[in-house]
Coordinates of C-alpha atoms in Angstrom, one line a residue:
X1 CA 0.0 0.0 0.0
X2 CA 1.4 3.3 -0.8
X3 CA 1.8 5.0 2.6
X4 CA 0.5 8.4 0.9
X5 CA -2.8 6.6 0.4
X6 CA -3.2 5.0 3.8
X7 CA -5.7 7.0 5.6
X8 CA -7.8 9.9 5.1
X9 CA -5.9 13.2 5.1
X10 CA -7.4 16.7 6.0
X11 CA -8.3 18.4 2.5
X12 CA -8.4 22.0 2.4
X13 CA -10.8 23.1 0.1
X14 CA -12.9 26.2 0.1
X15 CA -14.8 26.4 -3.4
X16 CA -14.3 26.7 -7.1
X17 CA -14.0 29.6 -9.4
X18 CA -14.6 31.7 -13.0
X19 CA -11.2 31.7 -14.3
X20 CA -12.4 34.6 -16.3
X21 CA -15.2 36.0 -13.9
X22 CA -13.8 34.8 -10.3
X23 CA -17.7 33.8 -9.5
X24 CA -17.6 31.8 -6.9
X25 CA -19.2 27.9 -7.0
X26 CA -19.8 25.3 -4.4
X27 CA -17.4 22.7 -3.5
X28 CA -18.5 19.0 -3.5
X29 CA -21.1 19.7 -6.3
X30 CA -20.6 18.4 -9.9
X31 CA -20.3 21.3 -12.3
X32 CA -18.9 21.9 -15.6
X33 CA -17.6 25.3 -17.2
X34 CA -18.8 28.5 -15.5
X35 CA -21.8 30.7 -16.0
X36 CA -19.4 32.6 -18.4
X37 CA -18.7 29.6 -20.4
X38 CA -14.9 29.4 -19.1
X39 CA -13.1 26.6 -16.7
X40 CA -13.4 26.5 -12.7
X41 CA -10.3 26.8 -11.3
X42 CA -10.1 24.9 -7.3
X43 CA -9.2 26.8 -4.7
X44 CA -7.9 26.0 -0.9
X45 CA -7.2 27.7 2.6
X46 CA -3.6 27.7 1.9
X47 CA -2.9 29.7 5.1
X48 CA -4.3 26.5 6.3
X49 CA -2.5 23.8 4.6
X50 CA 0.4 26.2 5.4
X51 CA 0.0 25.0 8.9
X52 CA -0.6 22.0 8.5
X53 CA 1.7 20.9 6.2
X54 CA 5.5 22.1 6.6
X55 CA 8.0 21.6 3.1
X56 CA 9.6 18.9 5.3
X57 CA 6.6 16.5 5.2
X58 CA 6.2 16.5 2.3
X59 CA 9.9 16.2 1.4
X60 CA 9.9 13.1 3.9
X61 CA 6.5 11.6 2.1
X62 CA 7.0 8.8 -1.2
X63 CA 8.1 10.6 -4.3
X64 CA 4.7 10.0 -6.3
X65 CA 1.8 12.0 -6.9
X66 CA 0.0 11.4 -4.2
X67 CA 2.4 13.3 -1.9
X68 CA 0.6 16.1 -2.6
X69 CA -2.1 15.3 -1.0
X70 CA -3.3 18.3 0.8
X71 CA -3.1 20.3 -2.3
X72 CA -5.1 17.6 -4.4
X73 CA -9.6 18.3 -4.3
X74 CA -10.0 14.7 -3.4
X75 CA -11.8 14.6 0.1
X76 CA -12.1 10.5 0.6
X77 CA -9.0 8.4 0.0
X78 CA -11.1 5.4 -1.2
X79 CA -12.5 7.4 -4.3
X80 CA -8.7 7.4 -5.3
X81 CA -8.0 5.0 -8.2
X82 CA -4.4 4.9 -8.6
X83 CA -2.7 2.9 -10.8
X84 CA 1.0 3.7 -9.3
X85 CA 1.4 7.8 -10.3
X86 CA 5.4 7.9 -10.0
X87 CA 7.7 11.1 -10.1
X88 CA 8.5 11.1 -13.6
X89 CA 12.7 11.9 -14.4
X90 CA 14.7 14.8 -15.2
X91 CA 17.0 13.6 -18.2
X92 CA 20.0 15.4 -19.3
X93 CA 20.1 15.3 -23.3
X94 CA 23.4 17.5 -23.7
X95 CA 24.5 16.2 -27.2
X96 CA 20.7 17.0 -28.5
X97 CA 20.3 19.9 -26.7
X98 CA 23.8 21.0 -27.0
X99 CA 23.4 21.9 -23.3
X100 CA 23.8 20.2 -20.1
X101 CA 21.0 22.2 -18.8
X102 CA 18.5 20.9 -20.9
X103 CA 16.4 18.6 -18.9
X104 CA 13.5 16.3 -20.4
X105 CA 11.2 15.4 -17.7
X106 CA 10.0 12.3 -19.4
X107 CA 6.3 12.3 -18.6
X108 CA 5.7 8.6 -20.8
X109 CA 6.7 6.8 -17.5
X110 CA 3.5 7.5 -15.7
X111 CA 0.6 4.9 -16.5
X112 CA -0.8 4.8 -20.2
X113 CA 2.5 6.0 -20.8
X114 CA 1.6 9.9 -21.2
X115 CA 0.8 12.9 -18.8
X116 CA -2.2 12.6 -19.3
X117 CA -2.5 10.1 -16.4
X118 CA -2.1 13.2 -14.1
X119 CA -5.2 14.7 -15.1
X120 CA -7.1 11.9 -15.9
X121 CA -6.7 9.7 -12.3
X122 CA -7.5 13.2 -10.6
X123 CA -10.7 13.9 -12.6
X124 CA -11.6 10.2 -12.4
X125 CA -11.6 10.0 -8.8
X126 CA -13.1 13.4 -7.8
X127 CA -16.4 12.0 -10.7
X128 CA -16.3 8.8 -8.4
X129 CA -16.1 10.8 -5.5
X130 CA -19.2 13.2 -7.2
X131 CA -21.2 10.2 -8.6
X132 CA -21.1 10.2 -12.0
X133 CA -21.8 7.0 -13.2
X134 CA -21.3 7.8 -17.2
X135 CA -18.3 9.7 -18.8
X136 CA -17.9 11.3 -23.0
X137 CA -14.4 12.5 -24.1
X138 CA -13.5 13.7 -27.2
X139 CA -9.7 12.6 -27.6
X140 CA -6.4 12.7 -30.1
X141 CA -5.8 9.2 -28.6
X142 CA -3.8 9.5 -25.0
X143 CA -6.3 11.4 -22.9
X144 CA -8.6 8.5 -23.8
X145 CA -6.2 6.1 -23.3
X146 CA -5.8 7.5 -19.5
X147 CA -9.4 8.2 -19.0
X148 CA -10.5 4.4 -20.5
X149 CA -7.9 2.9 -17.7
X150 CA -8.8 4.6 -14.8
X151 CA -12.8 5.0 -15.0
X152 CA -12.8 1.0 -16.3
X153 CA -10.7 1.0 -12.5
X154 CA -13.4 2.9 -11.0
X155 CA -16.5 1.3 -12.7
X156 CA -17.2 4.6 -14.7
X157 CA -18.8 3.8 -18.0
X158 CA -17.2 5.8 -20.9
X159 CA -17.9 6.6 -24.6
X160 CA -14.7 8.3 -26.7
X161 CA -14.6 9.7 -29.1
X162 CA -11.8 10.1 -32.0
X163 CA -9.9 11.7 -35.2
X164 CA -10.5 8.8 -38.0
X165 CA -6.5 9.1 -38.4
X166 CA -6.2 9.0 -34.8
X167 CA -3.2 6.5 -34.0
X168 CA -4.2 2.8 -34.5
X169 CA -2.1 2.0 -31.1
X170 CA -4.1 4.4 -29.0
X171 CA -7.3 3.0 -30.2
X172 CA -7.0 -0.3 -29.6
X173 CA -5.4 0.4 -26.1
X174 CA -8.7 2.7 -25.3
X175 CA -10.9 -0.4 -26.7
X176 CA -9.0 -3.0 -24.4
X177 CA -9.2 -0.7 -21.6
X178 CA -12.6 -1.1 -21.8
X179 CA -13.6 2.4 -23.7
X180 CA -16.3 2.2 -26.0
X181 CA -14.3 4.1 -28.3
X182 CA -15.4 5.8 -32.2
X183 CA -13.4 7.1 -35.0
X184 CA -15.3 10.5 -36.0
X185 CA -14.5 11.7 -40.1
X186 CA -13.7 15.4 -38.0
X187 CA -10.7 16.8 -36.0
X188 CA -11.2 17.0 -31.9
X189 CA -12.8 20.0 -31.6
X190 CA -15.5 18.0 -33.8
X191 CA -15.5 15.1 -31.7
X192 CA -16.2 17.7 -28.7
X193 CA -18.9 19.0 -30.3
X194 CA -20.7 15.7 -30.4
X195 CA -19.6 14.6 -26.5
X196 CA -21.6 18.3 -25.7
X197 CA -24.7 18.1 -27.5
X198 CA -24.9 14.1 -25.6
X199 CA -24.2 16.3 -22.2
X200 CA -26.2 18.8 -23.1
X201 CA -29.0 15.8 -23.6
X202 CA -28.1 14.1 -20.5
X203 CA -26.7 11.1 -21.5
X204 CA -22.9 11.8 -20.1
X205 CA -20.6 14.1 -18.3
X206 CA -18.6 15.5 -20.5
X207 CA -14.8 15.2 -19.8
X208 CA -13.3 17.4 -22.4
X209 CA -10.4 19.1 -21.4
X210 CA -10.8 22.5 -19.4
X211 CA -15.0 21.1 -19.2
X212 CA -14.5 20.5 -15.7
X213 CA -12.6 21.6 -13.0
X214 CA -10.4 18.5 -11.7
X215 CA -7.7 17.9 -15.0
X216 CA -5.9 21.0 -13.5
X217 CA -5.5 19.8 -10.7
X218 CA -4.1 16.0 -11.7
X219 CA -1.4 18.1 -14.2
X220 CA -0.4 20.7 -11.2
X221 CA 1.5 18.4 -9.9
X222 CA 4.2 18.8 -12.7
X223 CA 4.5 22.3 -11.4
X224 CA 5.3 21.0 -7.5
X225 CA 7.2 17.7 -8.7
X226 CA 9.4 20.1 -10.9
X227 CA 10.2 22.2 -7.6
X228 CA 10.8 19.6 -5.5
X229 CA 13.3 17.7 -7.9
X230 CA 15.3 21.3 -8.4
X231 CA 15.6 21.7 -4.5
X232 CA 12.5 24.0 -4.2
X233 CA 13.5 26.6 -7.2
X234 CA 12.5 26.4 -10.8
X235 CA 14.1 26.3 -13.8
X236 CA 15.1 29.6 -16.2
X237 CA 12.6 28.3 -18.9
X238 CA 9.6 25.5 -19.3
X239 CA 8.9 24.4 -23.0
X240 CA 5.4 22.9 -23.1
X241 CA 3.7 21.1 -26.2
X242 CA 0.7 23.1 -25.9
X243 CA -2.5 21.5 -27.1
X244 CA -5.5 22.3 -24.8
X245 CA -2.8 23.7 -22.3
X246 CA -3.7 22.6 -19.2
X247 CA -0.8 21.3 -17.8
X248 CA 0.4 24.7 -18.7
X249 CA -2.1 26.5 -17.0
X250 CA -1.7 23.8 -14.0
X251 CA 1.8 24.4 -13.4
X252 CA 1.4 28.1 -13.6
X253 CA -1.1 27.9 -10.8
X254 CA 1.3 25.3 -8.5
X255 CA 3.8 28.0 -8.8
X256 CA 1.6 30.4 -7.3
X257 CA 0.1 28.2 -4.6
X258 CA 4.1 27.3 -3.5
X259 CA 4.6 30.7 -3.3
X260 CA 1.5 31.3 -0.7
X261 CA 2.9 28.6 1.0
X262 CA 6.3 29.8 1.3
X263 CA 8.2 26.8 -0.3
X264 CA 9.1 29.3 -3.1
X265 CA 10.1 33.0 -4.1
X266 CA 8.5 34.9 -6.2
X267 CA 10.8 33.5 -9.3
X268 CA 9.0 32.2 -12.1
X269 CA 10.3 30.1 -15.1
X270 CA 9.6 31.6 -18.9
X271 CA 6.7 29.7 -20.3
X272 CA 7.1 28.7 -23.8
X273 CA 3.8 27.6 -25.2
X274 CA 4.9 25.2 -28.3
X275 CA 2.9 24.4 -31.1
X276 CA 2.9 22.8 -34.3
X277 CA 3.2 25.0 -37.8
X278 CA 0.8 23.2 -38.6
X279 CA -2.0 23.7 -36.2
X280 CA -0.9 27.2 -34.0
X281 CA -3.8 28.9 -32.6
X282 CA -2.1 30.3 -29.7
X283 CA 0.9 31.0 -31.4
X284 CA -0.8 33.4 -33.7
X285 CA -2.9 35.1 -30.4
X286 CA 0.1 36.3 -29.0
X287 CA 1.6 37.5 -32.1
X288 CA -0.8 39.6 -32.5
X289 CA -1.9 40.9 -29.0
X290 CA -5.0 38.7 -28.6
X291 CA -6.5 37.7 -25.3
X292 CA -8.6 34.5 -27.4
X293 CA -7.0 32.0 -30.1
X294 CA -9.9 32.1 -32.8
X295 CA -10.2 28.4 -34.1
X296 CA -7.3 27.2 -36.8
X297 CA -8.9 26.1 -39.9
X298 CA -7.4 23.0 -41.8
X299 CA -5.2 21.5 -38.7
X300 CA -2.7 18.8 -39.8
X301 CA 0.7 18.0 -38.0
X302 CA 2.7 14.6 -37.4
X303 CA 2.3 15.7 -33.6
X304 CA -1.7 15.0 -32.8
X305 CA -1.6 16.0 -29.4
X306 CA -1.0 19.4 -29.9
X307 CA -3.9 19.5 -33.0
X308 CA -6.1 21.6 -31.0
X309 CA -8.0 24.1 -33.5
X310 CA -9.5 25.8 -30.5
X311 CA -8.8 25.7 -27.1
X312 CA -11.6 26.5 -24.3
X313 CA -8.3 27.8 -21.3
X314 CA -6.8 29.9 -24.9
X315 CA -6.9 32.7 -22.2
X316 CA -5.1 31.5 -19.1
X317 CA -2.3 29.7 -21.5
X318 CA -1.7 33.4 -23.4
X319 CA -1.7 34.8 -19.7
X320 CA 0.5 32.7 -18.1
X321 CA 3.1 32.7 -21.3
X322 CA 2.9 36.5 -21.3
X323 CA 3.1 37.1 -17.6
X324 CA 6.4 35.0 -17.4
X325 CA 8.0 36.4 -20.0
X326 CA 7.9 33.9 -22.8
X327 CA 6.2 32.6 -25.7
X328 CA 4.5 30.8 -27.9
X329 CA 6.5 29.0 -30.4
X330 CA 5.6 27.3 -33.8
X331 CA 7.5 24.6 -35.0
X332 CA 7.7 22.8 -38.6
X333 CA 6.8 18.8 -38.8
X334 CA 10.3 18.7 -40.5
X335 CA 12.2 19.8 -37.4
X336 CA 9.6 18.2 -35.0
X337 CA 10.9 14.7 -36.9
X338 CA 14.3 15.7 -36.6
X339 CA 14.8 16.4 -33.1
X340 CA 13.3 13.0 -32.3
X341 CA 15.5 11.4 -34.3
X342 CA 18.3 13.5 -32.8
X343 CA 17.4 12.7 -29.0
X344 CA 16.9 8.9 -30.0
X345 CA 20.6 8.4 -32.2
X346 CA 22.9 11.1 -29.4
X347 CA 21.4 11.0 -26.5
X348 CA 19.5 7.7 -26.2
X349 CA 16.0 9.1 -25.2
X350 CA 12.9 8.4 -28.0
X351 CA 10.7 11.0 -27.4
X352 CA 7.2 11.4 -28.8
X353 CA 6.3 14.2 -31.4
X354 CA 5.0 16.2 -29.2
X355 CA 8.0 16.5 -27.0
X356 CA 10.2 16.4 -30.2
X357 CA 8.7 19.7 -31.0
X358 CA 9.6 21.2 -27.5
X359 CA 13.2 20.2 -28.7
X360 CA 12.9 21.6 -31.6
X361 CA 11.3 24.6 -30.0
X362 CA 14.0 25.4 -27.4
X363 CA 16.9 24.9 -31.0
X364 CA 14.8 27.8 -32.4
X365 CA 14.7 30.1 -29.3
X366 CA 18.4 29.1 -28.6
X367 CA 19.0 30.5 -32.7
X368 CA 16.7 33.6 -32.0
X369 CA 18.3 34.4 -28.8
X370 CA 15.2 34.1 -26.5
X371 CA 17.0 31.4 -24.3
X372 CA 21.2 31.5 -23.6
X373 CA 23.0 28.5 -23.7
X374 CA 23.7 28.8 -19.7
X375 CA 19.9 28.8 -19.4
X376 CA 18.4 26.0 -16.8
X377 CA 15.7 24.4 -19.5
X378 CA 12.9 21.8 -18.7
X379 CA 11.6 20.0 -22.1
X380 CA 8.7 18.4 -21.4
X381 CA 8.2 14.9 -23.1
X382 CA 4.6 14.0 -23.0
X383 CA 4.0 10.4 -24.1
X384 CA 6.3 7.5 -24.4
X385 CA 8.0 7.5 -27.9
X386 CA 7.3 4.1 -28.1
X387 CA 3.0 4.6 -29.2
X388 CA 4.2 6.7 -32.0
X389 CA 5.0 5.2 -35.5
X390 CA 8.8 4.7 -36.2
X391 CA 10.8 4.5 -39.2
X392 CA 11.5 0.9 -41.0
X393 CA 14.4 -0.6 -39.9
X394 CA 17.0 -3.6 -40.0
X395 CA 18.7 -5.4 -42.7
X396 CA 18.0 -8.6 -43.2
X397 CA 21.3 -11.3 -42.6
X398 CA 21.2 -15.0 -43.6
X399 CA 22.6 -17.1 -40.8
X400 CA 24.3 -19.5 -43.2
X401 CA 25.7 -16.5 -45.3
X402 CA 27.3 -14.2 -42.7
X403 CA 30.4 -13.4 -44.8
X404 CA 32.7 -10.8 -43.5
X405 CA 31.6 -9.6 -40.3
X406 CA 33.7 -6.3 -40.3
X407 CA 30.8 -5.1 -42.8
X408 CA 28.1 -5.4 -40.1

């Protein structure tokens, strides 16, 4: 038994808010977006968990992500359904990178093999905990993947809901996961449209990302695992693959509640919101000043997880990116490919696409002189490389016609 799960902890909190509006909500009731159409952001007594909960606890507590326990919305520890959330690694990828301060935290360890485990076990528990008995999520194929796993854990029933040239891998794992899963002819933002008008109906609860309030809460933890693996600082710059955003938008809020808690200064890493050529919504908000992304029209990229047209928290990413300092970055399939191939062949690491573009992201800011070579840099890698299609390999050698060896 994981001794962070034993018994039931004090939870500390107060209600749920506009992240637009800051209209207050109920806590322990099932709700969705705000009044105002926008996602509810949790919020705690931190003066509270202040007291109750000195750095050294924690630091003394099982490096997973349940050590956060007190900063985490679930009240009842038997509504968790963990499937063993670890501390993902910090990776050094200097020959890449061309920096030993480049650091990959290699978010493929976690279950499903992708982040999206973090949000998904959170919001998973907290509709156990809630009593939702039915569950619709549009997905580009690892969100499902995560959500299929831990609401077949939980006895949730759920209906997901596809790109047609969503990954075959991520299908079938969603399908023997025990998702009722559907490939839609229509990008995600599509598929959403289709889980709403079922919630809107009453069918389901609708789970798409930034729909409810608990996803932000499962990828925060990035945020406080990040701090506690640099000795309670954070790094010069983050470089995010930057879909629907929320683990964006999670970590910029961790940073804020360590600060209120005093495990932290008032230092902030430069967010650097990475997108795809391809599909760059938010890239081309903050280019030109906008507080909204307005939906991108004919989305392709080899990198699905960041094909997001439009993006319901386009708001609180373009905030938090601006308010740090950084930016939002587009990168080309061409160097997304390449900086996989890179990472695999000098350093050893096979990232996904999505984390190959924050590589390729970081080579462009490092050209453009928005990061220095000196500069601490967390990449994040999203998803284990290993879902992802790969290039044909291996020559074939007959084992009665070896030859000359030295020409292997």
């Amino acid at each position: 038994m994981n001794p962070n799960l034993t018994a039931d902890r004090p939870t500390f909190v107060t209600h749920l808010e506009c992240s637009l509006t800051g209209e207050r909500y109920e806590a322990d009731q099932l709700h969705g977006l705000s009044s105002a159409g926008r996602p509810l952001l949790v919020r705690y007594d931190l003066g509270a968990v202040r007291s109750f909960l000195p750095r050294a606890m924690v630091e003394a507590r099982a490096t997973d992500l349940w050590r956060w326990r007190e900063l985490l919305p679930v009240r009842h520890t038997e509504n968790i359904v963990s499937l063993g959330e670890i501390e993902t690694p910090l990776v050094a990828i200097p020959k890449s990178s061309g920096s030993p301060s480049v650091l990959v935290k290699d978010e493929g360890r976690l279950p499903t093999g992708s982040f999206k485990a973090r949000g998904l076990v959170m919001a998973v528990a907290m509709a156990k905990e809630l009593g939702v008995r039915r569950i619709a999520m549009p997905t580009n194929g690892n969100a499902g993947a995560a959500l299929a796993a831990y609401a077949s854990r939980a006895g949730i029933e759920t209906i997901i809901l596809c790109p047609d040239d969503t990954p075959e891998v991520n299908v079938r794992e969603i399908a023997l996961q025990g998702g009722r899963v559907y490939r839609v002819n229509g990008l995600i933002d599509e598929c959403g449209a289709i889980v709403g008008k079922g919630a809107a109906e009453g069918r389901w609860f609708d789970f798409s990302t930034l729909k409810e309030p608990y996803r932000i809460e499962g990828k925060k933890t990035m945020g406080l695992e990040l701090a506690a693996q640099l000795g309670w600082r954070l790094p010069n710059a983050i470089f995010y693959p930057t879909g629907g955003g929320t683990g964006l938008i999670g970590m910029w809020k961790a940073f804020a509640e360590m600060e209120e808690l005093g495990w932290i200064g008032a230092e902030r890493p430069r967010m650097f919101a990475v997108q795809a050529s391809g599909c760059a919504p938010i890239v081309r908000a903050f280019e030109a000043g906008e507080e909204h992304a307005e939906r991108w029209e004919d989305a392709h990229t080899v990198a699905a997880g960041i094909r997001v047209p439009k993006a319901v928290g386009d708001f609180l990413i373009l905030r938090a990116v601006r308010e740090s300092g950084g930016r939002a970055l587009a990168v080309g399939d061409p160097a997304i490919l390449q900086a996989v191939d890179d990472c695999s062949k000098q350093d050893g690491l096979l990232l996904c696409p999505e984390g190959g573009a924050t590589l390729a992201a970081y080579r462009q800011a490092l050209r453009d002189g928005l990061v220095d070579e000196d500069d601490e840099v967390v990449l994040f890698n999203c998803a284990t490389g290993l879902k992802y299609p790969m290039p044909e390999a291996g020559q074939e050698l007959h084992k009665d016609k070896v030859g000359n060896l030295g020409k292997l």
